[in-house]
Amino acid sequence: MFKGFRTKIAIAGVALTLGGCTHFVPSTKVAPPAQPAQQGVAAARAQAVQVQIFLDANHFRPGMVDGRLGEFFEKALALYNANHGQPADASPDISGIQPYTVYAVTAEDLGQVGVMATDHAEVAKQKSCPYTNLGDVMAERFHTTARFLAAINPAIDINQLQAGQALTVPNVADPFDIGSLPKMHTSKRDPSLAGRSIKITVTTRILQVRDKDRTIASFPITPGSTDHPAPIGDWHIDEIATFPWFRYDEGVLERGERTEDFYNFPPARVIRSVFSGCNWIGPVMASMARLMPQPSDARGVTDVSG
């Protein structure tokens, strides 16, 4: 069942890619009725969105909710199915999920948009690092991309929308509102979660939340880089902070050396900020001497493995 679904989604992905290469020019003409082929692509894309919404709602994040079949989509589905004793490519029941809904832009949404400096010294003078356009606000709110929103709203310039105007968005279960997060908040330890741990597998770029021996959530991540790989081993989570300031030090970023030539960047109001995110987890390595290629059985730690 899932194999046929994959073929349809692959076709939809190609169509979306080709469609994204065209330049949209607003027109007052009424669009002709959709042809059968176009309807088939739209239906396959909507079905993929339904599965992505299902996985997203169950905390097995498939990456962006964008109707595309990709690496993290397949990994999330396989992990969800393994957690429920199903074959890796089993298709979940999505019959009760509507792929899209309509959202009206608010004044608060527009208030999230601002000007972002490009010079490091000027960024350091700002009070925050804001969104620079409404498309990014809407994309992060509904777990998708500005490109996908443009594809499902072909007659709308999203960045020109005003308060009260509507657009079509993925019908995700838990839209993200960055304005609802507490400012400069530090989370405290919760003893009831002592049996949980985080497992990070660098090679698959997946973070799993484990409750004893069971995976209860998974997320795609970017663990380190070729020049600065994530150290393998056990890490204890020291604190979790919301909207931290970011110390931008090229010596640290390029050579791993702390210097006195740095900038303090203000908190980011954007999850996918090029400088920082809005929520930081501060890990401390339990034992730098114990590098391990395989996961450990330790509890209450972050396990980074190869």
Phi, psi and omega in degrees: 000316183288333180296315177297322178298319180299319180298316179298318182292323178299318178296317179297322179295319177297317180296320179293321178297313180295321179295327181288347180274349182272153178263123183276128176243119182303143181220149178268356180286147177282130182292143178291157179303145180296137178281160181307319180297318179295320179296322179295318179295316180297321180293318179294320179296318179296323179294320177296320178298320178300314180295318179297319178296319179300310181296317180300316181292333180265013173071021170248086193289127183269014191088212180289143172275093188219013177073013181253142174268115183219189185303309186283333173301308182294321180293319179296317180296317180296318180292320178297314181295320178298322179292339181246017175068031181247157174301152186303326184258016179296141181265125181287165178281111182245016186297333182266008184255125172273128185292328185230159172217173180251134182235135177262126180297141180248166177296327178296322177299313181295330180289346178281348184268134179208192181259133180246122178292158177253332178281134184302319180296324180286324176300319182296339180273346183286158177278336178201169174252097189273173166294150179254354175203159184292330179301320179290324177300311182292323181297312180290327178300321186248026169059038185223202179237155177298327180295318180291321177300321178295324181292325181265001174229061189296340183260010185237136167266099189300324183290348179257003181293147178247168180304132180097340178279151190246158173214161177274136183221158173300140185274058183291151185288331187224077179303143184267125177243102184296334179291344181273351181285142178292144180276136176047051182257138176243123182284145177260163179294142178244107183302334182291346181257017184298334181276001182261153178213168178243130177245124177245123175253111187298317186293328180264351180057045180232134172255127178246135171266123185249137170248098190061246183257015186240133176280123181248353177195155177213151184216138173285142183219172173241092186273095177074197181212178178297318180285326182229075182292153177293128179297134180280136178151195179259133180234136172265137177281117184275316178198162176234122185240142177258135180053057178282157169284153184241124177273104181272108183230110182297332177297318178291315184292324185264326186233355183074023182242124178286130181235178176264000179260088186214169176231143172263111181269140181290166181304141180274137174263015184230128181299312185267039179297143178290342182260311184202168176258188182262354182217118183247138173254125182260099179269152174235128184291129183291322181206104180294337184280340185258081176277135187226130177280347183237155178298151177259176178259014181293153180245151177070026181228167169262121182255113178258115183235162178278000000 
